Amino acid sequence: MDRQIVYPGQIPLETDLLNTNKFTMIALAKLAAAMFGTATIVNGLACVPTGPASLQVVVNPGEMYSLVAVDATAYSSLAADTTHNILKQGISLDAVNLTCNPPGTAGQSINYLIQATYQDSDTGLVTLPYYNASNPSQAWSGPGGGGAQQATARKGIVLISAKAGVAATTGSQTTPAPDAGYTGLWVVTVANGQTTITSANITQAANAPILPNDLLHAMQQSGAIVGVDTGAANAYAVSYNPAITALADGMVLWFKVKTANTGASTLNVNGLGASPVVGAAHSALQGGELVVGGRAQVVWRADISSWVLESCTGAALQVAPATQSQHAPQMGQVAGVVGSTRNLAMNVSSAGSSATLTADEIVVETALGGIRYCLANFNKTINIATTGAGGMDTGTAPVNGWVAVYAIYNPATTDRALLGVNATSVVAPEIYGGANMPAGYSASALVSVRRTNGSGQFAIGYQLDRTVETSVVSVLAGGAATTYTTVSLASAVPPNARYANFTYGMTTNSASNGVYLIATDTTNEVGLRRAISQVVTQILGGAWADVRLFTPQSVIYKNDAVGGTLGLNVVGYKF
């Protein structure tokens, strides 16, 4: 802040007082600009009906801050300064009455714009006493003794007026634009035949820069960042006071929701244009995230040109996929068991290194009991002649062995793929347990275990969910045993198989020669499957489905009577 200097014994000059006033004005203007910026701001100047109501409105006292020249004209003996602009304060101490007459044509209405501008006003005209410098004893009235009056105060005032629009059919009338240098504050609508103006006829002009309250209480009440939605479902529109003229990264706003959203939505702030509203996961809204009367908080993300919905009272909240045990999960992460699928299919109609797996949904996890992800519309191909995502985890595919296939997921990028593991001699875990998971992939689920041929290719087979149908594989030919005997199924089912499907052929040379196939408890004959011949030397055939494999890759069988033989073929399995 500049200060005028005077000295003891100095003869004071008028410029000493003038500069003191000017320096103080500039200091206050700079302080106001530090708080308000340099755009026009209004405090007060509320527009209300007269009491009793009439065809006039009252603009109450208030202040207007506008960027104007320091002095557009000379300030006494100080020259005009139009080079520098400061945020001057215009004051309206008294209420101003304005007349708004209705149109004379039936069925028409007219809009009046209540507008205001800052103005320097030199007032207090007085004939001041002077002395004659050539004869100091002689008093003059006015400069040079001519009796002229001079202004004694330069006031910063608010000049307020009502600008009439063009009358038109009610509902089609428009509000006039402010005159040059003026700012629109209020709109008063008057219809033909109207005799009084009520508060219902008065609305705030679009983007009027009126503070919602004094600065302290506006801060306490977040008045400048809280607005009311006037848009429609999924297309929200809010005007804030003072008007927001540009969006800034990190800007936080609140608004009261008028209509609930039903899907993807946009927000238009002070007419700057509709921008997407996304959830905390940066995905489009799905519906139910904004509710009628809810108070919504949004933050502007310039890098994605979107409003991020932080919260809305009473509404559902979108969250990013959880990646740690104490994170809030998405709905799809809390339902299902690892490896759960719907309509999974992996069909190999001719032997080859590649196969495609599809599913409506697959549930993958980071660990048993860990973070879940539900992958919808899964469609990926695996080539076991390669390694990495979409191939084997390491090494080459086994020959005449088994390959476990995992669905794998990268939460950070939402990438998904298939990964093969040699499962010829081990039971593959439900979640990938090796040391060669591709970088970034952290969730997985076992979705298939398939046989390979002598060339290390997928053998022919058809899979639906966890059931695999295969070509016929003979595991027992001409078998005959009077005690329970183990049959290896290693060539036909993987270590992961829980159930096997069989066809059988049996010959007998005595009546009632039965053959039993026992999957679990041989002592108590739990899981008994039985084929009985009623005719001597009969050839009998059939099928046993979903035979539980109590011991991996094996079943147990026995003949009731000597002389019969059994042939067993595996045609599929469940894992």
Coordinates of C-alpha atoms in Angstrom, one line a residue:
M1 CA 0.0 0.0 0.0
D2 CA 1.3 3.4 -1.0
R3 CA 1.4 6.3 1.6
Q4 CA 1.8 10.0 1.1
I5 CA 4.7 11.7 3.0
V6 CA 4.4 15.2 4.6
Y7 CA 7.0 17.0 6.7
P8 CA 6.9 19.2 9.8
G9 CA 6.6 22.9 8.8
Q10 CA 5.7 22.0 5.2
I11 CA 3.0 24.0 3.6
P12 CA 0.3 21.3 2.8
L13 CA -0.8 20.9 -0.8
E14 CA -4.2 19.6 -2.0
T15 CA -2.3 16.7 -3.7
D16 CA -1.3 15.5 -0.2
L17 CA -4.9 14.8 0.6
L18 CA -5.9 13.6 -2.9
N19 CA -3.1 11.0 -3.0
T20 CA -3.9 9.8 0.5
N21 CA -7.5 9.1 -0.7
K22 CA -6.2 7.6 -4.0
F23 CA -3.7 5.3 -2.4
T24 CA -6.3 4.0 0.1
M25 CA -8.8 3.4 -2.6
I26 CA -6.2 1.4 -4.6
A27 CA -5.2 -0.7 -1.6
L28 CA -8.8 -1.6 -0.8
A29 CA -9.4 -2.4 -4.5
K30 CA -6.4 -4.8 -4.5
L31 CA -7.6 -6.5 -1.3
A32 CA -11.1 -6.9 -2.9
A33 CA -9.5 -8.4 -6.0
A34 CA -7.5 -10.8 -3.9
M35 CA -10.8 -12.1 -2.4
F36 CA -13.2 -11.8 -5.3
G37 CA -11.0 -11.9 -8.4
T38 CA -11.4 -9.3 -11.1
A39 CA -14.7 -10.3 -12.6
T40 CA -17.8 -8.2 -11.6
I41 CA -19.3 -9.3 -8.3
V42 CA -22.5 -8.2 -6.6
N43 CA -23.3 -8.4 -2.9
G44 CA -26.9 -7.6 -2.0
L45 CA -29.0 -5.6 -4.5
A46 CA -31.9 -8.1 -4.0
C47 CA -34.9 -7.4 -6.2
V48 CA -38.3 -7.7 -4.4
P49 CA -41.9 -6.6 -4.9
T50 CA -43.0 -3.3 -3.3
G51 CA -45.2 -3.4 -0.2
P52 CA -48.0 -3.1 -0.9
A53 CA -47.5 -4.8 -4.3
S54 CA -47.6 -2.6 -7.4
L55 CA -46.2 -2.5 -10.9
Q56 CA -42.9 -1.5 -9.4
V57 CA -40.0 -3.6 -7.9
V58 CA -37.5 -2.6 -5.3
V59 CA -33.8 -3.2 -5.7
N60 CA -32.4 -3.2 -2.1
P61 CA -29.1 -1.7 -1.0
G62 CA -25.9 -3.5 -1.9
E63 CA -22.5 -3.3 -3.5
M64 CA -21.0 -3.9 -6.9
Y65 CA -17.3 -4.6 -7.5
S66 CA -16.1 -3.9 -11.1
L67 CA -12.8 -3.7 -12.8
V68 CA -12.6 -0.1 -14.1
A69 CA -10.0 2.7 -14.6
V70 CA -8.4 4.2 -11.5
D71 CA -9.7 7.6 -12.6
A72 CA -11.4 8.1 -16.0
T73 CA -11.3 11.9 -15.5
A74 CA -9.0 14.2 -13.6
Y75 CA -9.4 13.9 -9.8
S76 CA -9.1 17.6 -8.8
S77 CA -5.5 18.4 -9.7
L78 CA -4.5 14.8 -10.1
A79 CA -4.5 13.7 -13.8
A80 CA -6.8 11.0 -15.1
D81 CA -5.4 7.5 -14.9
T82 CA -6.9 5.2 -17.6
T83 CA -3.8 3.0 -17.9
H84 CA -4.4 1.1 -14.8
N85 CA -7.6 -0.8 -13.8
I86 CA -8.6 -1.7 -10.3
L87 CA -11.6 -3.5 -8.7
K88 CA -13.7 -0.5 -7.5
Q89 CA -16.5 -0.8 -5.1
G90 CA -19.8 0.9 -6.1
I91 CA -22.2 1.4 -3.2
S92 CA -26.0 1.7 -3.3
L93 CA -27.1 2.8 0.2
D94 CA -30.7 3.3 -0.6
A95 CA -33.4 1.2 -2.2
V96 CA -34.2 1.9 -5.8
N97 CA -37.7 1.7 -7.2
L98 CA -38.2 0.6 -10.9
T99 CA -41.4 0.5 -12.9
C100 CA -42.2 -2.5 -15.0
N101 CA -45.4 -1.9 -17.0
P102 CA -47.3 -4.8 -18.7
P103 CA -47.8 -4.9 -22.4
G104 CA -51.0 -3.6 -23.9
T105 CA -51.9 -6.6 -26.0
A106 CA -53.9 -9.5 -24.6
G107 CA -52.1 -12.8 -24.4
Q108 CA -48.7 -11.2 -24.3
S109 CA -46.0 -10.8 -21.7
I110 CA -42.8 -8.8 -21.4
N111 CA -39.5 -9.4 -19.6
Y112 CA -37.6 -6.6 -18.0
L113 CA -33.9 -7.0 -17.3
I114 CA -32.8 -5.3 -14.0
Q115 CA -29.2 -4.3 -14.9
A116 CA -26.5 -2.4 -13.0
T117 CA -23.1 -0.8 -13.7
Y118 CA -20.4 0.8 -11.7
Q119 CA -20.0 4.6 -12.1
D120 CA -17.8 7.3 -10.6
S121 CA -20.0 10.2 -9.7
D122 CA -18.6 13.7 -8.7
T123 CA -21.2 15.1 -6.3
G124 CA -21.6 17.7 -3.5
L125 CA -21.5 20.8 -5.7
V126 CA -20.5 23.8 -3.5
T127 CA -19.1 27.3 -4.1
L128 CA -15.9 27.0 -2.2
P129 CA -14.0 29.9 -0.5
Y130 CA -10.6 30.9 -2.1
Y131 CA -8.1 33.6 -1.6
N132 CA -6.4 35.9 -4.1
A133 CA -2.7 34.8 -4.3
S134 CA -1.8 38.3 -5.5
N135 CA -3.7 39.9 -2.6
P136 CA -4.0 37.3 0.2
S137 CA -6.2 39.6 2.2
Q138 CA -8.9 39.4 -0.5
A139 CA -11.4 36.6 -0.3
W140 CA -12.8 35.0 -3.4
S141 CA -16.0 33.1 -3.8
G142 CA -15.2 30.2 -6.1
P143 CA -12.1 29.8 -8.2
G144 CA -10.9 33.2 -9.5
G145 CA -13.8 34.8 -7.6
G146 CA -16.2 33.7 -10.3
G147 CA -18.7 32.0 -7.9
A148 CA -18.6 28.6 -9.8
Q149 CA -19.6 25.5 -7.9
Q150 CA -17.3 22.5 -7.6
A151 CA -17.8 18.9 -6.7
T152 CA -16.6 18.0 -3.2
A153 CA -16.8 14.2 -3.3
R154 CA -16.1 11.5 -5.9
K155 CA -18.4 8.6 -5.2
G156 CA -18.4 5.1 -6.5
I157 CA -22.0 4.3 -7.1
V158 CA -24.2 1.5 -8.6
L159 CA -26.3 2.8 -11.5
I160 CA -29.5 0.6 -11.7
S161 CA -32.1 0.5 -14.4
A162 CA -34.8 -1.7 -15.9
K163 CA -34.4 -2.5 -19.6
A164 CA -37.6 -3.6 -21.3
G165 CA -37.6 -6.5 -23.7
V166 CA -40.0 -7.0 -26.6
A167 CA -43.5 -8.1 -25.7
A168 CA -44.6 -11.4 -27.2
T169 CA -47.1 -14.2 -26.8
T170 CA -46.8 -15.4 -23.2
G171 CA -44.1 -18.1 -23.0
S172 CA -42.3 -16.9 -26.1
Q173 CA -41.0 -13.5 -24.8
T174 CA -37.3 -13.2 -24.4
T175 CA -35.1 -11.3 -22.0
P176 CA -33.0 -8.4 -23.5
A177 CA -29.3 -8.5 -23.3
P178 CA -27.6 -6.0 -20.9
D179 CA -26.5 -2.7 -22.3
A180 CA -22.8 -2.2 -22.9
G181 CA -20.9 -2.0 -19.5
Y182 CA -24.0 -3.3 -17.6
T183 CA -24.5 -6.6 -15.9
G184 CA -27.8 -8.4 -15.8
L185 CA -29.0 -9.2 -12.3
W186 CA -32.8 -10.0 -12.3
V187 CA -35.6 -10.7 -14.7
V188 CA -39.1 -9.4 -14.0
T189 CA -41.9 -10.9 -16.1
V190 CA -45.2 -9.0 -16.5
A191 CA -48.3 -10.2 -18.4
N192 CA -51.0 -8.2 -20.1
G193 CA -53.6 -7.1 -17.6
Q194 CA -51.3 -7.7 -14.6
T195 CA -51.8 -5.0 -11.9
T196 CA -49.2 -6.1 -9.3
I197 CA -45.8 -7.8 -9.4
T198 CA -45.2 -10.6 -6.9
S199 CA -42.0 -12.6 -6.0
A200 CA -43.2 -15.3 -8.5
N201 CA -42.6 -12.8 -11.3
I202 CA -39.0 -12.2 -10.3
T203 CA -36.1 -14.5 -11.1
Q204 CA -32.4 -14.2 -11.0
A205 CA -30.8 -13.6 -14.4
A206 CA -28.8 -16.4 -15.9
N207 CA -25.2 -16.3 -14.6
A208 CA -25.9 -13.2 -12.5
P209 CA -22.7 -12.7 -10.4
I210 CA -24.5 -12.2 -7.1
L211 CA -23.0 -13.6 -3.9
P212 CA -25.4 -16.0 -2.2
N213 CA -24.4 -14.4 1.2
D214 CA -21.8 -12.3 2.8
L215 CA -18.3 -13.8 2.3
L216 CA -18.0 -15.3 5.8
H217 CA -21.3 -17.0 5.7
A218 CA -21.0 -18.0 2.1
M219 CA -17.8 -19.9 3.1
Q220 CA -19.4 -21.4 6.2
Q221 CA -22.5 -22.5 4.2
S222 CA -20.5 -23.4 1.0
G223 CA -22.9 -21.1 -0.7
A224 CA -20.7 -20.4 -3.8
I225 CA -20.4 -24.2 -4.6
V226 CA -23.9 -25.4 -3.8
G227 CA -26.6 -25.2 -6.5
V228 CA -29.9 -26.7 -7.4
D229 CA -30.4 -28.9 -10.5
T230 CA -32.8 -27.6 -13.1
G231 CA -32.1 -30.2 -15.7
A232 CA -33.7 -33.6 -16.5
A233 CA -33.0 -37.2 -15.7
N234 CA -29.5 -38.1 -16.9
A235 CA -29.0 -34.5 -18.2
Y236 CA -28.3 -32.4 -15.1
A237 CA -27.9 -28.6 -15.2
V238 CA -26.8 -26.4 -12.4
S239 CA -26.1 -22.6 -12.1
Y240 CA -23.9 -21.4 -9.3
N241 CA -23.6 -17.9 -7.9
P242 CA -21.3 -16.2 -8.6
A243 CA -21.3 -17.8 -12.1
I244 CA -18.6 -20.3 -12.8
T245 CA -17.0 -19.2 -16.0
A246 CA -14.4 -22.0 -16.5
L247 CA -13.8 -25.5 -15.1
A248 CA -10.6 -26.1 -13.2
D249 CA -9.0 -29.5 -12.4
G250 CA -10.0 -30.5 -8.9
M251 CA -13.0 -28.2 -8.7
V252 CA -15.6 -29.6 -6.2
L253 CA -19.3 -28.7 -6.5
W254 CA -22.5 -29.8 -4.8
F255 CA -26.0 -29.8 -6.1
K256 CA -29.5 -30.9 -5.1
V257 CA -30.7 -33.5 -7.5
K258 CA -34.1 -32.8 -9.2
T259 CA -34.6 -36.2 -11.0
A260 CA -33.1 -39.6 -10.4
N261 CA -30.8 -41.0 -13.1
T262 CA -31.5 -44.2 -15.0
G263 CA -28.2 -44.6 -16.7
A264 CA -25.2 -42.7 -18.1
S265 CA -25.5 -39.0 -17.2
T266 CA -24.1 -35.5 -17.9
L267 CA -23.7 -32.3 -16.0
N268 CA -23.9 -28.8 -17.4
V269 CA -22.4 -26.1 -15.1
N270 CA -23.5 -22.5 -15.8
G271 CA -24.1 -23.3 -19.4
L272 CA -20.5 -24.2 -20.1
G273 CA -21.6 -27.5 -21.8
A274 CA -22.6 -31.0 -20.8
S275 CA -19.8 -33.2 -19.6
P276 CA -20.0 -36.9 -18.6
V277 CA -20.6 -37.8 -15.0
V278 CA -18.7 -41.0 -14.0
G279 CA -18.4 -42.9 -10.8
A280 CA -15.4 -43.5 -8.6
A281 CA -14.4 -46.3 -10.9
H282 CA -14.4 -43.7 -13.8
S283 CA -17.1 -45.8 -15.5
A284 CA -20.4 -44.3 -16.8
L285 CA -23.3 -44.2 -14.3
Q286 CA -25.6 -47.2 -14.5
G287 CA -28.7 -45.9 -12.8
G288 CA -29.6 -45.2 -9.1
E289 CA -26.4 -43.2 -8.3
L290 CA -28.4 -39.9 -8.2
V291 CA -31.8 -39.8 -6.4
V292 CA -34.5 -37.2 -6.1
G293 CA -33.6 -34.7 -3.4
G294 CA -30.1 -36.2 -2.9
R295 CA -27.2 -33.9 -2.3
A296 CA -24.5 -34.8 -4.9
Q297 CA -20.8 -34.0 -4.7
V298 CA -18.8 -34.0 -7.9
V299 CA -15.2 -33.2 -8.7
W300 CA -13.9 -32.1 -12.1
R301 CA -11.2 -34.4 -13.6
A302 CA -9.6 -32.4 -16.5
D303 CA -7.5 -35.3 -17.7
I304 CA -10.6 -37.4 -18.5
S305 CA -12.9 -34.4 -19.2
S306 CA -15.5 -35.7 -16.8
W307 CA -17.2 -35.0 -13.5
V308 CA -16.5 -37.8 -10.9
L309 CA -19.4 -38.4 -8.6
E310 CA -18.0 -38.6 -5.2
S311 CA -21.3 -39.2 -3.4
C312 CA -25.0 -38.6 -3.4
T313 CA -26.9 -38.9 -0.2
G314 CA -29.4 -41.7 -0.3
A315 CA -28.1 -43.2 -3.5
A316 CA -26.0 -46.1 -4.6
L317 CA -22.2 -45.4 -4.8
Q318 CA -20.0 -46.7 -7.6
V319 CA -16.6 -47.9 -6.4
A320 CA -13.5 -49.1 -8.2
P321 CA -12.8 -52.9 -8.1
A322 CA -11.3 -53.8 -4.7
T323 CA -7.7 -54.9 -4.8
Q324 CA -7.0 -55.3 -1.0
S325 CA -8.8 -57.2 1.7
Q326 CA -10.3 -54.1 3.4
H327 CA -11.3 -52.2 0.2
A328 CA -15.0 -51.7 -0.6
P329 CA -15.9 -54.3 -3.3
Q330 CA -18.1 -54.0 -6.4
M331 CA -21.3 -56.1 -6.4
G332 CA -19.7 -58.5 -8.9
Q333 CA -16.8 -59.1 -6.4
V334 CA -18.9 -60.4 -3.5
A335 CA -21.0 -63.0 -5.3
G336 CA -20.0 -66.4 -6.6
V337 CA -17.3 -69.0 -5.8
V338 CA -14.0 -69.1 -7.7
G339 CA -14.4 -70.9 -11.0
S340 CA -18.2 -70.5 -11.0
T341 CA -19.3 -70.1 -14.6
R342 CA -22.4 -69.7 -16.7
N343 CA -22.6 -71.3 -20.1
L344 CA -18.9 -71.9 -20.3
A345 CA -17.9 -73.8 -23.5
M346 CA -14.5 -74.9 -24.9
N347 CA -15.0 -77.1 -27.9
V348 CA -12.2 -78.8 -29.9
S349 CA -13.6 -80.4 -33.0
S350 CA -10.2 -81.2 -34.4
A351 CA -6.8 -81.6 -32.7
G352 CA -4.8 -78.4 -32.6
S353 CA -2.7 -76.1 -30.5
S354 CA -5.4 -73.4 -30.2
A355 CA -8.8 -73.5 -28.6
T356 CA -11.3 -70.8 -27.7
L357 CA -13.2 -70.6 -24.4
T358 CA -16.4 -68.6 -24.0
A359 CA -18.6 -67.9 -21.0
D360 CA -21.4 -65.5 -20.0
E361 CA -19.6 -65.1 -16.7
I362 CA -16.6 -66.4 -14.9
V363 CA -15.7 -65.7 -11.2
V364 CA -12.0 -65.3 -10.6
E365 CA -10.2 -64.6 -7.3
T366 CA -6.8 -63.3 -6.1
A367 CA -6.7 -66.2 -3.6
L368 CA -9.1 -68.6 -2.0
G369 CA -11.3 -66.3 0.0
G370 CA -9.6 -63.3 -1.6
I371 CA -10.8 -60.5 -3.9
R372 CA -13.4 -61.7 -6.4
Y373 CA -14.1 -60.4 -9.9
C374 CA -16.9 -61.4 -12.1
L375 CA -15.9 -61.4 -15.7
A376 CA -18.8 -61.0 -18.1
N377 CA -18.9 -62.0 -21.8
F378 CA -15.6 -63.9 -21.6
N379 CA -14.2 -64.9 -25.0
K380 CA -10.5 -65.8 -25.2
T381 CA -8.3 -68.1 -27.2
I382 CA -5.3 -70.1 -25.9
N383 CA -2.4 -71.4 -28.0
I384 CA -0.4 -73.9 -26.0
A385 CA 2.4 -73.8 -28.5
T386 CA 3.3 -70.3 -27.0
T387 CA 4.0 -69.0 -23.5
G388 CA 2.7 -66.1 -21.5
A389 CA -0.8 -64.7 -21.4
G390 CA -2.8 -66.6 -24.0
G391 CA -0.3 -69.6 -23.9
M392 CA 1.5 -71.9 -21.4
D393 CA 2.8 -70.4 -18.2
T394 CA 6.2 -71.9 -18.9
G395 CA 7.8 -74.6 -20.9
T396 CA 6.0 -76.6 -23.6
A397 CA 2.7 -78.4 -23.6
P398 CA 2.9 -82.1 -22.5
V399 CA 2.7 -85.0 -24.9
N400 CA -0.2 -87.4 -24.2
G401 CA -0.8 -85.5 -21.0
W402 CA -3.1 -82.9 -19.5
V403 CA -3.2 -79.1 -19.6
A404 CA -5.1 -77.1 -16.9
V405 CA -6.5 -73.9 -18.4
Y406 CA -7.0 -70.8 -16.2
A407 CA -8.9 -67.6 -16.8
I408 CA -6.6 -64.8 -15.6
Y409 CA -7.4 -61.1 -14.9
N410 CA -5.5 -57.9 -14.6
P411 CA -7.6 -55.5 -12.3
A412 CA -5.5 -52.4 -13.2
T413 CA -6.0 -52.7 -17.0
T414 CA -9.1 -55.0 -16.9
D415 CA -7.2 -57.2 -19.4
R416 CA -8.2 -60.9 -19.4
A417 CA -6.6 -64.0 -20.9
L418 CA -6.2 -67.8 -20.7
L419 CA -3.1 -69.5 -19.3
G420 CA -2.1 -73.1 -19.6
V421 CA -0.3 -75.3 -17.0
N422 CA 1.0 -78.8 -17.3
A423 CA -1.3 -80.8 -15.0
T424 CA -0.4 -84.3 -16.2
S425 CA 0.9 -85.6 -12.8
V426 CA -0.6 -83.1 -10.3
V427 CA -4.1 -81.9 -9.3
A428 CA -4.3 -78.3 -10.6
P429 CA -5.4 -75.9 -7.9
E430 CA -8.6 -73.8 -8.3
I431 CA -6.5 -70.6 -8.5
Y432 CA -3.2 -70.5 -10.4
G433 CA -0.5 -71.5 -8.0
G434 CA 2.6 -71.3 -10.1
A435 CA 5.5 -68.8 -10.2
N436 CA 4.9 -67.7 -13.8
M437 CA 1.8 -65.6 -13.8
P438 CA 2.1 -62.8 -16.5
A439 CA 2.9 -59.4 -15.0
G440 CA -0.1 -57.5 -13.7
Y441 CA -2.5 -60.4 -13.6
S442 CA -3.5 -61.2 -10.0
A443 CA -6.8 -63.1 -10.2
S444 CA -7.5 -66.4 -11.7
A445 CA -9.8 -69.4 -11.8
L446 CA -9.4 -73.0 -13.2
V447 CA -11.8 -73.3 -16.1
S448 CA -10.7 -76.4 -18.0
V449 CA -8.5 -79.4 -17.9
R450 CA -7.9 -81.0 -21.3
R451 CA -6.0 -84.0 -22.8
T452 CA -3.2 -83.5 -25.2
N453 CA -2.2 -85.9 -28.0
G454 CA 1.1 -87.3 -29.2
S455 CA 1.9 -83.9 -30.8
G456 CA 1.3 -81.9 -27.6
Q457 CA -2.0 -80.6 -29.1
F458 CA -5.5 -80.4 -27.6
A459 CA -7.3 -83.7 -28.3
I460 CA -10.9 -83.6 -29.6
G461 CA -13.4 -82.9 -26.9
Y462 CA -16.4 -80.8 -26.0
Q463 CA -16.9 -78.9 -22.7
L464 CA -20.0 -77.3 -21.2
D465 CA -19.3 -75.7 -17.8
R466 CA -17.2 -78.4 -15.9
T467 CA -18.3 -81.4 -17.9
V468 CA -16.0 -82.6 -20.7
E469 CA -17.1 -85.1 -23.4
T470 CA -14.3 -87.0 -25.0
S471 CA -13.7 -89.6 -27.7
V472 CA -14.1 -93.2 -26.4
V473 CA -11.0 -94.3 -24.4
S474 CA -10.8 -98.0 -23.4
V475 CA -9.6 -98.5 -19.9
L476 CA -10.5 -102.2 -19.4
A477 CA -11.0 -105.0 -21.9
G478 CA -12.1 -108.5 -20.9
G479 CA -11.8 -107.8 -17.3
A480 CA -12.8 -110.5 -14.8
A481 CA -12.3 -110.3 -11.0
T482 CA -13.9 -111.8 -8.0
T483 CA -12.5 -109.2 -5.6
Y484 CA -12.5 -105.5 -5.9
T485 CA -9.8 -104.5 -8.4
T486 CA -8.5 -101.0 -9.3
V487 CA -8.6 -99.8 -12.9
S488 CA -6.4 -96.9 -13.9
L489 CA -8.1 -94.1 -15.8
A490 CA -4.9 -92.0 -16.2
S491 CA -5.2 -92.2 -20.0
A492 CA -8.8 -91.0 -20.0
V493 CA -9.3 -88.5 -17.1
P494 CA -7.0 -85.9 -15.5
P495 CA -6.0 -85.8 -11.9
N496 CA -8.6 -83.1 -11.4
A497 CA -11.5 -85.3 -12.5
R498 CA -14.1 -85.8 -9.7
Y499 CA -16.5 -87.9 -11.8
A500 CA -16.2 -90.0 -14.9
N501 CA -18.8 -91.2 -17.5
F502 CA -18.5 -94.8 -18.7
T503 CA -19.9 -97.1 -21.3
Y504 CA -19.6 -100.8 -20.6
G505 CA -19.9 -104.1 -22.3
M506 CA -20.4 -107.4 -20.3
T507 CA -20.6 -111.1 -21.2
T508 CA -21.9 -113.8 -18.9
N509 CA -22.0 -117.6 -18.9
S510 CA -24.3 -118.0 -15.9
A511 CA -27.6 -116.4 -14.9
S512 CA -27.6 -113.5 -12.5
N513 CA -23.9 -112.8 -13.2
G514 CA -23.6 -109.2 -11.9
V515 CA -20.8 -106.7 -12.3
Y516 CA -20.3 -103.9 -9.7
L517 CA -18.5 -100.7 -10.2
I518 CA -17.6 -99.1 -6.8
A519 CA -16.4 -95.5 -6.7
T520 CA -15.9 -95.0 -2.9
D521 CA -16.4 -97.4 0.0
T522 CA -15.9 -101.0 -1.0
T523 CA -16.6 -102.4 2.4
N524 CA -20.0 -100.8 2.6
E525 CA -20.5 -100.7 -1.2
V526 CA -21.2 -97.0 -1.2
G527 CA -21.7 -95.6 -4.7
L528 CA -22.6 -99.0 -6.1
R529 CA -23.3 -99.3 -9.9
R530 CA -24.6 -102.7 -11.0
A531 CA -25.5 -104.5 -14.2
I532 CA -27.3 -107.8 -13.9
S533 CA -27.7 -110.5 -16.6
Q534 CA -30.8 -112.6 -16.4
V535 CA -29.9 -114.9 -19.2
V536 CA -27.0 -117.3 -19.5
T537 CA -24.3 -116.3 -22.0
Q538 CA -25.9 -112.9 -22.5
I539 CA -24.0 -110.0 -23.9
L540 CA -25.1 -106.8 -22.1
G541 CA -24.1 -103.2 -22.7
G542 CA -25.0 -99.8 -21.1
A543 CA -23.6 -96.7 -19.5
W544 CA -22.8 -95.4 -16.0
A545 CA -22.8 -91.5 -15.6
D546 CA -21.2 -89.4 -13.0
V547 CA -19.3 -92.1 -11.2
R548 CA -17.4 -90.5 -8.4
L549 CA -13.6 -91.0 -8.4
F550 CA -12.8 -91.4 -4.8
T551 CA -9.2 -92.1 -5.7
P552 CA -8.0 -89.8 -8.5
Q553 CA -7.8 -91.4 -12.0
S554 CA -9.1 -94.8 -10.9
V555 CA -12.2 -96.8 -10.2
I556 CA -12.8 -100.2 -8.6
Y557 CA -14.8 -103.1 -10.1
K558 CA -15.7 -106.7 -9.2
N559 CA -17.6 -109.6 -10.8
D560 CA -20.3 -111.4 -8.7
A561 CA -19.6 -114.7 -10.3
V562 CA -16.8 -116.4 -12.1
G563 CA -17.0 -116.5 -15.9
G564 CA -18.1 -113.0 -16.8
T565 CA -16.0 -110.3 -18.4
L566 CA -16.2 -106.6 -18.5
G567 CA -15.1 -103.9 -20.9
L568 CA -15.0 -100.3 -19.7
N569 CA -14.7 -97.1 -21.8
V570 CA -14.5 -93.6 -20.6
V571 CA -16.5 -91.0 -22.6
G572 CA -16.1 -88.0 -20.4
Y573 CA -15.5 -86.5 -17.0
K574 CA -16.3 -83.7 -14.6
F575 CA -13.6 -81.8 -12.7

